[in-house]
Structures are given as C-alpha cells and as structure tokens.
Tab-separated table of C-alpha atoms and ligand atoms in Angstrom:
chain	number	residue	atom	x	y	z
A	26	MET	CA	31.047	-11.729	13.129
A	27	LYS	CA	30.920	-11.374	9.345
A	28	THR	CA	27.541	-12.582	8.087
A	29	LYS	CA	27.681	-14.538	4.840
A	30	ILE	CA	24.912	-13.577	2.415
A	31	TRP	CA	23.498	-15.814	-0.324
A	32	HIS	CA	20.918	-14.748	-2.899
A	33	ILE	CA	19.161	-17.860	-4.171
A	34	THR	CA	18.981	-18.316	-7.956
A	35	LYS	CA	18.276	-21.398	-10.075
A	36	GLU	CA	21.981	-21.640	-10.882
A	37	ASN	CA	23.415	-21.414	-7.353
A	38	GLU	CA	20.595	-23.142	-5.447
A	39	ILE	CA	22.303	-26.466	-4.688
A	40	GLN	CA	25.648	-24.847	-3.938
A	41	THR	CA	23.917	-22.445	-1.516
A	42	TYR	CA	22.160	-25.282	0.318
A	43	LEU	CA	25.461	-27.143	0.617
A	44	GLU	CA	27.302	-24.141	2.015
A	45	ALA	CA	24.526	-23.062	4.377
A	46	ALA	CA	23.944	-26.663	5.556
A	47	LYS	CA	27.632	-27.001	6.308
A	48	LEU	CA	27.469	-23.984	8.615
A	49	LEU	CA	24.356	-25.404	10.331
A	50	GLN	CA	26.042	-28.786	10.796
A	51	ALA	CA	29.067	-26.988	12.271
A	52	GLY	CA	26.836	-25.450	14.969
A	53	GLU	CA	26.321	-21.999	13.445
A	54	ALA	CA	23.077	-20.001	13.163
A	55	VAL	CA	21.805	-19.334	9.633
A	56	ALA	CA	18.640	-17.447	8.613
A	57	PHE	CA	16.423	-18.653	5.750
A	58	PRO	CA	12.977	-17.947	4.268
A	59	THR	CA	9.875	-19.989	5.046
A	60	GLU	CA	6.362	-19.448	3.697
A	61	THR	CA	5.373	-17.593	6.907
A	62	VAL	CA	8.323	-15.409	7.937
A	63	TYR	CA	12.115	-15.769	7.837
A	64	GLY	CA	13.557	-18.050	10.511
A	65	ILE	CA	16.971	-18.199	12.184
A	66	GLY	CA	17.995	-21.827	12.266
A	67	ALA	CA	20.453	-23.926	14.251
A	68	ASP	CA	21.038	-27.658	14.857
A	69	ALA	CA	18.275	-28.627	17.316
A	70	THR	CA	20.451	-31.395	18.778
A	71	ASN	CA	23.335	-29.054	19.616
A	72	GLU	CA	22.908	-26.970	22.774
A	73	GLN	CA	25.672	-24.507	21.947
A	74	ALA	CA	24.292	-23.957	18.461
A	75	VAL	CA	20.809	-23.296	19.857
A	76	ALA	CA	22.274	-20.894	22.442
A	77	LYS	CA	23.496	-18.773	19.516
A	78	ILE	CA	19.883	-18.229	18.422
A	79	TYR	CA	18.806	-16.910	21.834
A	80	GLU	CA	21.901	-14.733	21.935
A	81	ALA	CA	21.477	-13.270	18.434
A	82	LYS	CA	17.783	-12.512	18.985
A	83	GLY	CA	18.123	-11.307	22.571
A	84	ARG	CA	15.379	-13.811	23.349
A	85	PRO	CA	14.339	-14.782	26.911
A	86	SER	CA	15.538	-18.325	27.626
A	87	ASP	CA	12.105	-19.507	28.855
A	88	ASN	CA	10.593	-19.153	25.374
A	89	PRO	CA	10.895	-22.457	23.464
A	90	LEU	CA	11.745	-22.810	19.753
A	91	ILE	CA	9.939	-24.596	16.941
A	92	VAL	CA	11.762	-27.567	15.391
A	93	HIS	CA	11.646	-27.613	11.579
A	94	ILE	CA	11.847	-30.804	9.536
A	95	ALA	CA	11.885	-31.667	5.834
A	96	ASP	CA	10.047	-34.971	6.117
A	97	GLN	CA	7.239	-36.217	8.359
A	98	SER	CA	9.126	-39.376	9.298
A	99	GLN	CA	11.704	-37.258	11.201
A	100	VAL	CA	9.136	-36.473	13.915
A	101	HIS	CA	9.469	-39.921	15.478
A	102	GLU	CA	13.104	-39.221	16.334
A	103	PHE	CA	12.171	-36.759	19.070
A	104	VAL	CA	8.531	-37.270	20.092
A	105	THR	CA	7.078	-40.171	22.081
A	106	LYS	CA	3.654	-40.261	20.490
A	107	ILE	CA	1.630	-38.767	17.639
A	108	PRO	CA	-2.041	-38.599	18.684
A	109	SER	CA	-4.568	-39.268	15.926
A	110	ASN	CA	-5.653	-35.596	15.779
A	111	ALA	CA	-2.051	-34.608	15.166
A	112	LYS	CA	-1.723	-37.211	12.404
A	113	LYS	CA	-4.764	-35.813	10.629
A	114	LEU	CA	-3.437	-32.271	10.921
A	115	MET	CA	-0.038	-33.265	9.525
A	116	GLN	CA	-1.691	-35.032	6.626
A	117	GLU	CA	-3.851	-32.044	5.803
A	118	PHE	CA	-1.598	-29.067	6.522
A	119	TRP	CA	2.033	-30.224	6.166
A	120	PRO	CA	4.030	-28.862	4.567
A	121	GLY	CA	2.455	-25.596	5.704
A	122	PRO	CA	2.014	-22.911	8.356
A	123	LEU	CA	0.981	-25.166	11.260
A	124	THR	CA	3.166	-25.946	14.284
A	125	ILE	CA	2.063	-28.982	16.272
A	126	ILE	CA	3.034	-29.398	19.950
A	127	LEU	CA	3.758	-33.038	20.783
A	128	PRO	CA	5.128	-34.949	23.794
A	129	LEU	CA	8.926	-34.706	23.823
A	130	ARG	CA	11.140	-37.810	23.717
A	131	PRO	CA	13.814	-37.125	26.331
A	132	ASP	CA	17.493	-36.693	25.427
A	133	ARG	CA	17.090	-36.345	21.655
A	134	LEU	CA	17.035	-32.564	21.348
A	135	ALA	CA	19.140	-29.921	23.067
A	136	ARG	CA	17.383	-28.897	26.273
A	137	ASN	CA	17.334	-25.202	25.438
A	138	VAL	CA	15.186	-25.893	22.336
A	139	THR	CA	12.171	-26.662	24.517
A	140	ALA	CA	13.168	-24.366	27.403
A	141	GLY	CA	12.792	-27.273	29.814
A	142	LEU	CA	9.205	-28.191	28.781
A	143	ASP	CA	8.255	-31.845	28.225
A	144	SER	CA	6.685	-30.997	24.875
A	145	VAL	CA	8.076	-29.795	21.549
A	146	GLY	CA	6.641	-27.725	18.702
A	147	VAL	CA	7.266	-29.209	15.239
A	148	ARG	CA	6.615	-27.883	11.763
A	149	MET	CA	7.315	-28.770	8.138
A	150	PRO	CA	7.479	-25.482	6.218
A	151	GLU	CA	6.091	-25.078	2.710
A	152	HIS	CA	8.873	-23.141	1.068
A	153	PRO	CA	11.257	-24.613	-1.506
A	154	VAL	CA	14.315	-22.938	0.040
A	155	ALA	CA	13.451	-23.992	3.607
A	156	LEU	CA	12.701	-27.550	2.482
A	157	GLY	CA	15.818	-27.699	0.303
A	158	LEU	CA	18.082	-26.487	3.077
A	159	LEU	CA	16.496	-28.756	5.711
A	160	ALA	CA	16.794	-31.771	3.436
A	161	VAL	CA	20.456	-31.139	2.623
A	162	ALA	CA	21.322	-30.408	6.280
A	163	GLY	CA	19.620	-33.672	7.302
A	164	ILE	CA	19.164	-32.586	10.917
A	165	PRO	CA	16.162	-31.121	12.775
A	166	ILE	CA	16.544	-27.344	12.787
A	167	ALA	CA	15.321	-25.174	15.659
A	168	ALA	CA	14.137	-21.878	14.182
A	169	PRO	CA	12.319	-18.914	15.674
A	170	SER	CA	11.439	-15.882	13.582
A	171	ALA	CA	14.624	-14.086	12.486
A	172	ASN	CA	13.973	-10.748	14.174
A	173	ARG	CA	15.482	-9.173	17.277
A	174	SER	CA	13.152	-10.100	20.134
A	175	GLY	CA	10.141	-7.759	20.372
A	176	LYS	CA	10.335	-6.470	16.779
A	177	PRO	CA	7.963	-7.405	13.953
A	178	SER	CA	8.955	-10.700	12.330
A	179	PRO	CA	10.931	-10.466	9.074
A	180	THR	CA	9.176	-11.029	5.763
A	181	SER	CA	12.218	-10.295	3.597
A	182	GLY	CA	15.957	-10.943	3.680
A	183	GLU	CA	16.483	-7.202	4.108
A	184	HIS	CA	14.484	-7.259	7.364
A	185	VAL	CA	16.717	-10.061	8.666
A	186	GLU	CA	19.831	-8.139	7.670
A	187	GLU	CA	18.519	-5.061	9.461
A	188	ASP	CA	18.119	-6.998	12.733
A	189	LEU	CA	20.791	-9.694	12.698
A	190	SER	CA	23.661	-8.710	10.415
A	191	GLY	CA	26.915	-9.299	12.293
A	192	ARG	CA	25.124	-11.511	14.838
A	193	ILE	CA	24.718	-14.756	12.866
A	194	ALA	CA	26.858	-16.755	10.460
A	195	GLY	CA	24.658	-16.450	7.368
A	196	ILE	CA	21.452	-15.287	5.713
A	197	VAL	CA	19.888	-17.033	2.708
A	198	PHE	CA	17.854	-14.467	0.741
A	199	GLY	CA	14.850	-15.978	-1.029
A	200	GLY	CA	12.438	-13.120	-1.724
A	201	LYS	CA	9.394	-12.048	0.238
A	202	THR	CA	7.534	-14.611	2.343
A	203	GLY	CA	4.070	-15.570	1.115
A	204	VAL	CA	1.854	-15.706	4.222
A	205	GLY	CA	3.571	-12.858	6.046
A	206	LEU	CA	2.544	-13.972	9.565
A	207	GLU	CA	3.837	-16.864	11.667
A	208	SER	CA	2.447	-20.375	11.756
A	209	THR	CA	-0.536	-21.351	13.888
A	210	VAL	CA	0.620	-23.170	17.047
A	211	ILE	CA	-1.665	-25.986	18.201
A	212	ASP	CA	-1.141	-28.094	21.317
A	213	CYS	CA	-1.956	-31.711	20.497
A	214	THR	CA	-0.774	-33.115	23.844
A	215	LEU	CA	-4.225	-32.260	25.209
A	216	GLU	CA	-7.376	-34.345	24.961
A	217	THR	CA	-8.991	-31.436	23.084
A	218	PRO	CA	-6.275	-29.655	21.080
A	219	ALA	CA	-5.779	-25.946	21.870
A	220	ILE	CA	-4.677	-23.165	19.532
A	221	LEU	CA	-1.958	-21.343	21.454
A	222	ARG	CA	-1.168	-18.835	18.701
A	223	PRO	CA	-3.396	-18.002	15.727
A	224	GLY	CA	-1.502	-17.963	12.417
A	225	GLY	CA	-1.373	-19.066	8.813
A	226	VAL	CA	-3.917	-21.898	9.216
A	227	SER	CA	-7.236	-20.637	10.592
A	228	GLN	CA	-9.306	-22.175	13.386
A	229	GLU	CA	-12.068	-22.799	10.840
A	230	GLN	CA	-9.680	-24.804	8.638
A	231	ILE	CA	-8.458	-26.844	11.615
A	232	GLU	CA	-11.952	-27.583	12.929
A	233	ALA	CA	-13.014	-28.775	9.502
A	234	VAL	CA	-10.438	-31.580	9.913
A	235	ILE	CA	-10.512	-32.536	13.628
A	236	GLY	CA	-13.636	-30.890	15.033
A	237	PRO	CA	-13.867	-28.322	17.846
A	238	VAL	CA	-10.633	-27.062	19.410
A	239	ILE	CA	-9.943	-24.713	22.301
A	240	SER	CA	-8.817	-21.260	21.274
A	241	GLU	CA	-6.536	-19.759	23.931
A	242	GLY	CA	-6.389	-16.480	22.087
A	243	LYS	CA	-10.145	-16.003	22.279
A	244	GLU	CA	-11.141	-17.562	25.577
A	245	VAL	CA	-8.197	-16.796	27.809
A	246	ALA	CA	-7.316	-13.501	26.170
A	247	GLN	CA	-5.218	-11.473	28.593
A	248	GLN	CA	-4.218	-14.258	30.974
A	249	GLU	CA	-0.988	-14.022	32.958
A	250	ALA	CA	0.798	-17.169	31.822
A	251	PRO	CA	-0.330	-18.259	28.365
A	252	LYS	CA	0.592	-21.769	27.367
A	253	ALA	CA	2.820	-20.664	24.502
A	254	PRO	CA	5.410	-18.919	26.650
A	255	GLY	CA	6.267	-16.518	23.828
A	256	MET	CA	2.822	-14.988	23.838
A	257	LYS	CA	3.365	-13.113	27.105
A	258	TYR	CA	6.118	-10.856	25.782
A	259	THR	CA	5.626	-7.539	24.004
A	260	HIS	CA	5.788	-8.373	20.350
A	261	TYR	CA	5.654	-7.233	16.809
A	262	ALA	CA	6.148	-3.614	17.811
A	263	PRO	CA	7.693	-0.807	15.774
A	264	LYS	CA	9.472	2.007	17.630
A	265	ALA	CA	6.512	4.410	17.700
A	266	PRO	CA	3.549	3.379	19.870
A	267	VAL	CA	0.610	1.796	18.035
A	268	VAL	CA	-3.031	2.561	18.908
A	269	LEU	CA	-6.066	0.874	17.353
A	270	ILE	CA	-8.829	3.281	16.354
A	271	GLU	CA	-12.306	1.748	16.417
A	272	GLY	CA	-14.910	3.931	14.773
A	273	ASP	CA	-16.138	5.430	11.510
A	274	VAL	CA	-14.125	7.442	8.993
A	275	ALA	CA	-14.950	10.811	10.584
A	276	PHE	CA	-13.888	9.516	14.007
A	277	PHE	CA	-10.602	8.153	12.639
A	278	GLN	CA	-9.947	11.465	10.878
A	279	GLU	CA	-10.659	13.396	14.060
A	280	GLN	CA	-8.153	11.318	16.076
A	281	ILE	CA	-5.440	12.027	13.509
A	282	ASP	CA	-6.214	15.744	13.464
A	283	VAL	CA	-6.234	16.026	17.252
A	284	ALA	CA	-2.935	14.163	17.622
A	285	GLU	CA	-1.248	16.221	14.910
A	286	HIS	CA	-2.509	19.401	16.514
A	287	GLN	CA	-0.802	18.194	19.704
A	288	GLY	CA	2.473	17.971	17.814
A	289	GLU	CA	2.517	14.234	16.980
A	290	THR	CA	3.620	12.999	13.579
A	291	VAL	CA	0.976	10.354	12.918
A	292	GLY	CA	1.577	7.222	10.886
A	293	VAL	CA	-1.620	5.598	9.638
A	294	LEU	CA	-1.908	1.844	9.033
A	295	VAL	CA	-5.225	0.983	7.422
A	296	SER	CA	-7.043	-0.886	4.668
A	297	ASP	CA	-6.837	0.565	1.141
A	298	GLU	CA	-10.537	1.393	1.456
A	299	LEU	CA	-9.975	3.597	4.501
A	300	ALA	CA	-6.701	5.022	3.141
A	301	ARG	CA	-8.634	6.451	0.184
A	302	LYS	CA	-11.098	8.221	2.476
A	303	LEU	CA	-8.695	9.810	4.958
A	304	LYS	CA	-7.252	13.264	4.417
A	305	ALA	CA	-4.225	12.332	6.436
A	306	SER	CA	-0.551	13.139	6.576
A	307	LYS	CA	1.889	11.663	4.093
A	308	TYR	CA	2.506	8.688	6.387
A	309	VAL	CA	-0.534	6.680	5.367
A	310	ARG	CA	0.181	3.045	4.538
A	311	GLY	CA	-2.448	0.863	2.891
A	312	LEU	CA	-2.321	-2.812	3.869
A	313	GLY	CA	-4.551	-4.075	1.050
A	314	SER	CA	-8.292	-4.618	0.848
A	315	ARG	CA	-10.102	-5.286	4.131
A	316	ASP	CA	-12.157	-7.892	2.272
A	317	TYR	CA	-8.982	-9.973	1.756
A	318	PRO	CA	-7.330	-10.606	5.144
A	319	GLU	CA	-4.567	-12.527	3.308
A	320	GLN	CA	-3.459	-9.204	1.773
A	321	ILE	CA	-3.443	-7.517	5.171
A	322	ALA	CA	-1.383	-10.383	6.640
A	323	TYR	CA	1.062	-10.270	3.722
A	324	HIS	CA	1.811	-6.543	4.169
A	325	LEU	CA	1.458	-6.099	7.936
A	326	TYR	CA	5.024	-6.627	9.208
A	327	ASP	CA	6.646	-4.856	6.282
A	328	GLN	CA	4.491	-1.792	6.880
A	329	LEU	CA	4.999	-1.855	10.660
A	330	ARG	CA	8.755	-1.951	10.054
A	331	HIS	CA	8.506	0.781	7.441
A	332	PHE	CA	7.508	3.301	10.116
A	333	ASP	CA	10.872	2.792	11.844
A	334	HIS	CA	12.412	4.549	8.841
A	335	THR	CA	10.105	7.578	9.080
A	336	PRO	CA	9.810	10.363	11.681
A	337	VAL	CA	6.371	9.207	12.899
A	338	THR	CA	5.880	9.460	16.674
A	339	LEU	CA	2.532	7.655	16.862
A	340	ILE	CA	0.814	5.023	14.711
A	341	TYR	CA	-2.963	4.802	14.367
A	342	ALA	CA	-4.193	1.475	13.010
A	343	GLU	CA	-7.505	0.068	11.837
A	344	PRO	CA	-8.885	-3.075	13.504
A	345	PHE	CA	-9.901	-5.903	11.141
A	346	VAL	CA	-12.545	-8.616	11.221
A	347	LYS	CA	-11.329	-11.777	12.980
A	348	ILE	CA	-12.308	-14.212	10.262
A	349	GLY	CA	-9.845	-16.687	8.742
A	350	ILE	CA	-6.316	-15.284	8.943
A	351	GLY	CA	-7.923	-12.046	10.199
A	352	GLU	CA	-7.798	-13.663	13.658
A	353	ALA	CA	-3.985	-13.822	13.438
A	354	VAL	CA	-3.783	-10.297	11.986
A	355	MET	CA	-5.692	-8.906	14.977
A	356	ASN	CA	-3.671	-10.991	17.439
A	357	ARG	CA	-0.471	-9.345	16.114
A	358	LEU	CA	-1.964	-5.847	15.887
A	359	ASP	CA	-3.352	-6.123	19.433
A	360	LYS	CA	0.093	-7.067	20.677
A	361	ALA	CA	1.840	-4.358	18.680
A	362	ALA	CA	-0.587	-1.912	20.318
A	363	GLY	CA	-0.203	-3.453	23.772
A	364	GLY	CA	-4.011	-3.719	23.796
A	365	HIS	CA	-4.362	0.073	23.440
A	366	TYR	CA	-7.602	1.185	21.712
A	367	ILE	CA	-9.483	4.434	21.212
A	368	ARG	CA	-13.149	3.541	20.719
A	369	GLN	CA	-15.822	5.778	19.316
A	370	SER	CA	-18.549	4.227	21.438
A	371	GLU	CA	-16.718	5.152	24.638
A	372	GLU	CA	-16.712	8.809	23.655
A	373	ASN	CA	-20.429	9.006	23.056
B	409	LIG	O1	5.970	-19.388	11.266
B	409	LIG	C1	6.653	-19.674	12.242
B	409	LIG	O2	6.237	-20.403	13.160
B	409	LIG	C2	8.078	-19.083	12.306
B	409	LIG	C3	8.900	-19.704	11.188
B	409	LIG	C4	10.348	-19.297	11.245
B	409	LIG	O3	8.757	-21.096	11.207
B	409	LIG	N1	8.660	-19.343	13.600
B	409	LIG	C5	8.229	-18.718	14.724
B	409	LIG	O4	8.923	-19.047	15.878
B	409	LIG	O5	7.329	-17.906	14.745
B	409	LIG	P1	8.893	-18.192	17.203
B	409	LIG	O6	9.956	-18.750	18.042
B	409	LIG	O7	8.976	-16.753	16.873
B	409	LIG	O8	7.516	-18.538	17.871
B	409	LIG	C6	7.296	-19.829	18.418
B	409	LIG	C7	6.079	-19.819	19.333
B	409	LIG	C8	6.350	-19.081	20.614
B	409	LIG	O9	5.176	-18.367	20.998
B	409	LIG	C9	6.629	-20.235	21.594
B	409	LIG	O10	6.378	-19.861	22.926
B	409	LIG	C10	5.704	-21.317	21.088
B	409	LIG	O11	5.745	-21.180	19.677
B	409	LIG	N2	6.175	-22.677	21.435
B	409	LIG	C11	7.256	-23.323	20.956
B	409	LIG	N3	7.391	-24.540	21.539
B	409	LIG	C12	6.369	-24.668	22.411
B	409	LIG	C13	5.943	-25.684	23.330
B	409	LIG	N4	6.613	-26.828	23.470
B	409	LIG	N5	4.827	-25.459	24.067
B	409	LIG	C14	4.138	-24.304	23.930
B	409	LIG	N6	4.495	-23.312	23.085
B	409	LIG	C15	5.585	-23.474	22.341
B	410	LIG	MG1	8.779	-14.688	16.849
C-alpha cells in the first residue's frame, strides 16, 4: 500500500483535514499527531476499518483501543452513563492527556474497538491537528499509538513512517508531540476510580479534583492480568536490552566499564546531570534535567528509538523519581527494561 503523506502548514491545513477525513470515512487507517504521542486512527463504528489498525500494528486482538472525540457531547452516543467523577475529570482535563473508561452502550461501536469488553476508553486530545481532523471527520475515531506493537510510541511523524509506512493509508505530519508519553487511563466504571496506566495527567492532579483513587500501577504492580489489557505485553522496548542502574555515579560508571570490558557496546540513557559526570562511550543520551520530569517524558521515546540506529548491544538507564509525570516515565522505563535492575545495595 502506498502511504499518503501530508505535512501540515497554515495554508494546507483545511485541505489536509478534508483529504485525511475522507480516507477515515472510507474505512482507511490514517495516523495523526496528538499532544501525547502519534495515533493511528480508524472509524470506530466500522469493524473492518478497525481491523486494519490491529493488522498494521501487529497488535493482539484482546487489547482494546481508545476512542477519540472532538467534542464532549459525542460521548453520549456510545456510553450508557457518565458517573459524576468522570464528569468532573472531563471538565478539568479535557481536552487533554486523560482517557476515561466508561460503561459501553451496546451496538454503537465496532466490537473489535473494545475487544469484547463492556466498557470503552474515551479521550478528547489537546492538539489542534487531532481536534481539527476529528471535527472534520465527524465520527468517533479509534486510535492506539502509531507504533508497531512492542516498540516505543511515536513522538514524531518520522517515527510513524519508520514503523507503518506501506501499512496504512496516510500519515499527517504535525511536528513533535508535546507530552511525549501516552495519556493516563482511569477506570470510572468503579465506585472508586482506578488508574490503569499512569500518563500525562498525574495521580496528584486527579486526586486534587475527585479525591483518592486506586493506583493499579503502584498497588498491583506485577500482577498477571492487569485491568488495562495492554499493560501485560512487553512494551516501549528498543532492540537492545534495557537495564536500570540504581546507584551512585561511581557505581553507574563501574557497570558501564565492566560491560564494555565484556565486549558490549553500551548505550547510556540518563539525566543531563548524570551525563555530565560519566566518562562513558559516545552513546550517552541526555534526557533533560532530572528536576523536570516533563523534559524526561518529552525525550524518552525519541531517545529509546535513537539507539535502534546505533550499534549499541545494551542500554543502561537511570531510574527517576516517581513524582508527577515521573510516575509514567518510570512505568515506561520499567517495561522497556522488563523489570531488570542492577542495584548497588544488593552488591554491598
Ligand atoms: O495518549 C494516548 O492514549 C495515545 C494517543 C494516540 O491517544 N493512545 C494510546 O493507545 O496510547 P494505546 O492503544 O497504545 O493504549 C491504550 C491503553 C491500553 O493499555 C489498553 O489496554 C487500555 O488503554 N484500554 C483501552 N480500552 C480499555 C478498556 N475498555 N478497559 C481497560 N483498558 C482499556
Ligand atoms: Mg501503545
């Protein structure tokens, strides 16, 4: 399949939305930027269109998709009820990086969108291109991140092209995404809402609006069947294995030296502060200041992907503090590393 590429400018904006929306309405899959990561969209009411997403991504069919809308009023079309907590969250955080799970109204959406569940994840993105395209298309759009399944999510049109060129009908390029990590997923079908995936809106921000929530990520860390089905799969991983190194500068340096002595080519993924202190190989990538987790989130996927274009055989990464979006950063890094740590305390 030839993938049509658009680069959004002020001059061609409307024309691009019209062309891309036409493909979506015709049941094709089209990728577009959101404020979190790029998504690959298809008509959420059309089962064959949605099947093209799973196919292009190589995604397991038991992992449901998020439905994207341009206007809050669209939610009523496909959910039975909006609990008061959910209403407050929509008011506060939409448009924005928060996906809310609500009870599904039967027979309105294609069944493969929700992978047979009786709930549906909904989000209104805060990105002019996403909102423009959704508004012109006029239909709810199912959209997972626009990466091949298992790879880091795409934060630029180039990343999408790398993974999906030839597999989908079109890609709308709209620059780098702002947040750099996916939306927070919160289940509001429960009496006490539960965060199923940490993301762009932090637990602290959510609790300031609706009070205490359950945090699956924290309390049920390595459980077998997490409630967001997607969380059980290996994720966000570059080709080389990732290991988190917990310790001081000297310890980190020693791990690099030992691995290189053993013939590994070590990629290093750390804060700018640590990058300045390490005498490491040329494959050191700074993610930004560790005091600003937003910077780390913004650069994380791009830098993880970067290593796929280098000869590194092993990636050593720094763990970050789980405050604010730092929680989501560590969730993704943990998964990229498959939970693999080397800890200084264990050695002593
Ligand atoms: O920021 C984002 O959320 C991006 C952009 C494109 O909007 N999308 C995204 O979609 O990250 P995806 O498919 O990569 O991740 C969706 C997550 C998965 O972990 C999935 O299992 C969970 O949301 N999910 C979707 N619907 C669900 C439901 N009804 N119940 C529980 N979990 C659900
Ligand atoms: Mg994804």
